[in-house]
mmCIF file of C-alpha atoms in Angstrom:
data_model
loop_
_atom_site.group_PDB
_atom_site.id
_atom_site.type_symbol
_atom_site.label_atom_id
_atom_site.label_comp_id
_atom_site.label_asym_id
_atom_site.label_seq_id
_atom_site.Cartn_x
_atom_site.Cartn_y
_atom_site.Cartn_z
ATOM 1 C CA MET A 16 109.213 85.073 92.847
ATOM 2 C CA GLY A 17 107.613 87.012 95.712
ATOM 3 C CA LEU A 18 104.411 89.001 95.531
ATOM 4 C CA GLY A 19 106.322 92.303 95.659
ATOM 5 C CA THR A 20 108.490 91.255 92.729
ATOM 6 C CA LEU A 21 105.444 90.142 90.769
ATOM 7 C CA LEU A 22 103.666 93.451 91.403
ATOM 8 C CA LYS A 23 106.771 95.390 90.402
ATOM 9 C CA LYS A 24 106.876 93.487 87.128
ATOM 10 C CA VAL A 25 103.155 94.015 86.508
ATOM 11 C CA PHE A 26 103.364 97.747 87.195
ATOM 12 C CA GLY A 27 106.828 98.237 85.689
ATOM 13 C CA ALA A 28 108.478 99.274 88.961
ATOM 14 C CA GLY A 29 112.160 98.547 89.338
ATOM 15 C CA ASP A 30 112.650 97.225 85.813
ATOM 16 C CA GLY A 31 115.301 99.738 84.817
ATOM 17 C CA THR A 32 112.906 102.071 83.032
ATOM 18 C CA GLN A 33 112.740 104.730 85.690
ATOM 19 C CA GLY A 34 112.961 107.581 83.202
ATOM 20 C CA ASN A 35 109.928 106.370 81.260
ATOM 21 C CA GLN A 36 108.188 105.219 84.410
ATOM 22 C CA ALA A 37 108.520 108.625 86.077
ATOM 23 C CA GLN A 38 106.752 110.203 83.110
ATOM 24 C CA SER A 39 103.870 107.731 83.264
ATOM 25 C CA LEU A 40 103.520 108.003 87.056
ATOM 26 C CA GLY A 41 102.789 111.708 87.089
ATOM 27 C CA GLU A 42 104.076 114.193 89.625
ATOM 28 C CA PRO A 43 105.150 112.742 92.959
ATOM 29 C CA ILE A 44 103.849 114.017 96.272
ATOM 30 C CA GLU A 45 106.737 114.539 98.688
ATOM 31 C CA TYR A 46 106.229 113.330 102.260
ATOM 32 C CA LYS A 47 108.941 112.943 104.923
ATOM 33 C CA GLY A 48 111.657 112.178 102.363
ATOM 34 C CA TYR A 49 109.495 109.770 100.364
ATOM 35 C CA GLN A 50 107.770 110.253 97.022
ATOM 36 C CA ILE A 51 104.174 109.084 96.686
ATOM 37 C CA PHE A 52 102.735 108.377 93.247
ATOM 38 C CA LEU A 53 98.952 107.994 93.064
ATOM 39 C CA GLN A 54 97.785 105.169 90.807
ATOM 40 C CA PRO A 55 93.992 104.836 90.948
ATOM 41 C CA ARG A 56 92.629 102.048 88.783
ATOM 42 C CA ALA A 57 89.227 101.921 87.120
ATOM 43 C CA LEU A 58 86.997 99.178 88.532
ATOM 44 C CA GLY A 59 83.578 99.068 86.889
ATOM 45 C CA GLY A 60 82.476 102.634 87.598
ATOM 46 C CA GLN A 61 84.554 102.929 90.785
ATOM 47 C CA PHE A 62 88.235 103.650 91.367
ATOM 48 C CA GLY A 63 90.542 101.333 93.288
ATOM 49 C CA VAL A 64 93.114 102.632 95.757
ATOM 50 C CA GLY A 65 96.739 101.984 94.883
ATOM 51 C CA GLY A 66 100.044 103.677 94.395
ATOM 52 C CA LEU A 67 103.789 103.601 94.631
ATOM 53 C CA ILE A 68 106.046 104.836 97.424
ATOM 54 C CA ARG A 69 109.634 105.620 96.454
ATOM 55 C CA LYS A 70 112.683 106.670 98.428
ATOM 56 C CA THR A 71 116.250 107.299 97.349
ATOM 57 C CA THR A 72 118.743 106.199 99.994
ATOM 58 C CA ALA A 73 121.876 108.097 101.013
ATOM 59 C CA ASP A 74 123.980 105.865 98.734
ATOM 60 C CA GLY A 75 121.769 106.717 95.725
ATOM 61 C CA GLU A 76 119.758 103.492 95.603
ATOM 62 C CA THR A 77 116.090 103.932 94.691
ATOM 63 C CA ARG A 78 113.735 101.737 96.710
ATOM 64 C CA GLU A 79 110.088 101.262 95.734
ATOM 65 C CA HIS A 80 106.965 99.790 97.293
ATOM 66 C CA VAL A 81 103.844 99.168 95.189
ATOM 67 C CA PHE A 82 100.614 98.951 97.139
ATOM 68 C CA ILE A 83 97.093 97.994 96.131
ATOM 69 C CA ARG A 84 94.185 98.184 98.549
ATOM 70 C CA ALA A 85 90.687 96.766 98.381
ATOM 71 C CA ASP A 86 89.212 100.217 99.056
ATOM 72 C CA GLN A 87 87.146 101.739 96.263
ATOM 73 C CA ALA A 88 85.797 105.252 95.723
ATOM 74 C CA PRO A 89 83.150 106.624 93.360
ATOM 75 C CA SER A 90 85.444 109.330 91.949
ATOM 76 C CA ARG A 91 89.090 109.611 90.962
ATOM 77 C CA ASP A 92 89.559 112.651 93.227
ATOM 78 C CA LEU A 93 88.213 110.850 96.295
ATOM 79 C CA CYS A 94 90.295 107.797 95.425
ATOM 80 C CA ASN A 95 93.409 109.991 95.234
ATOM 81 C CA GLU A 96 92.633 111.454 98.684
ATOM 82 C CA ILE A 97 92.209 107.978 100.189
ATOM 83 C CA THR A 98 95.364 106.734 98.469
ATOM 84 C CA LEU A 99 97.410 109.654 99.800
ATOM 85 C CA GLN A 100 96.072 109.089 103.312
ATOM 86 C CA LYS A 101 96.916 105.372 103.161
ATOM 87 C CA ALA A 102 100.403 106.039 101.775
ATOM 88 C CA ARG A 103 101.178 108.603 104.484
ATOM 89 C CA ASN A 104 99.906 106.200 107.133
ATOM 90 C CA ALA A 105 102.132 103.428 105.753
ATOM 91 C CA ILE A 106 105.156 105.733 105.819
ATOM 92 C CA ASP A 107 104.383 106.903 109.366
ATOM 93 C CA THR A 108 103.813 103.353 110.598
ATOM 94 C CA LEU A 109 106.400 101.332 108.666
ATOM 95 C CA GLY A 110 108.997 103.815 107.446
ATOM 96 C CA ASP A 111 111.897 102.148 105.643
ATOM 97 C CA SER A 112 110.604 98.674 106.519
ATOM 98 C CA LEU A 113 108.288 99.186 103.522
ATOM 99 C CA PHE A 114 111.315 98.136 101.492
ATOM 100 C CA PRO A 115 112.386 94.638 102.568
ATOM 101 C CA ASP A 116 115.965 93.660 101.816
ATOM 102 C CA ASN A 117 116.253 91.636 98.637
#
């Protein structure tokens, strides 16, 4: 089992519960055909950067990439800003290669 698969299982991504997952993820932020879901995590008074990038392909397949960064911020709002910046950078830099073929 690869790291991506493990993270998907830990965070519930790609386990067939997209309806329930979409509710728990909050509202997506649309960017260049991708959806970004902010997922800050509490870390002892700080917030850790992390999220999910999702794209639906032309054939209807939903592809997802969970990312967790070492960056921390003192507030949830600042963490969300950093997360959004990192997600947009990943999309700009890597595009669809965020989603390796299974």
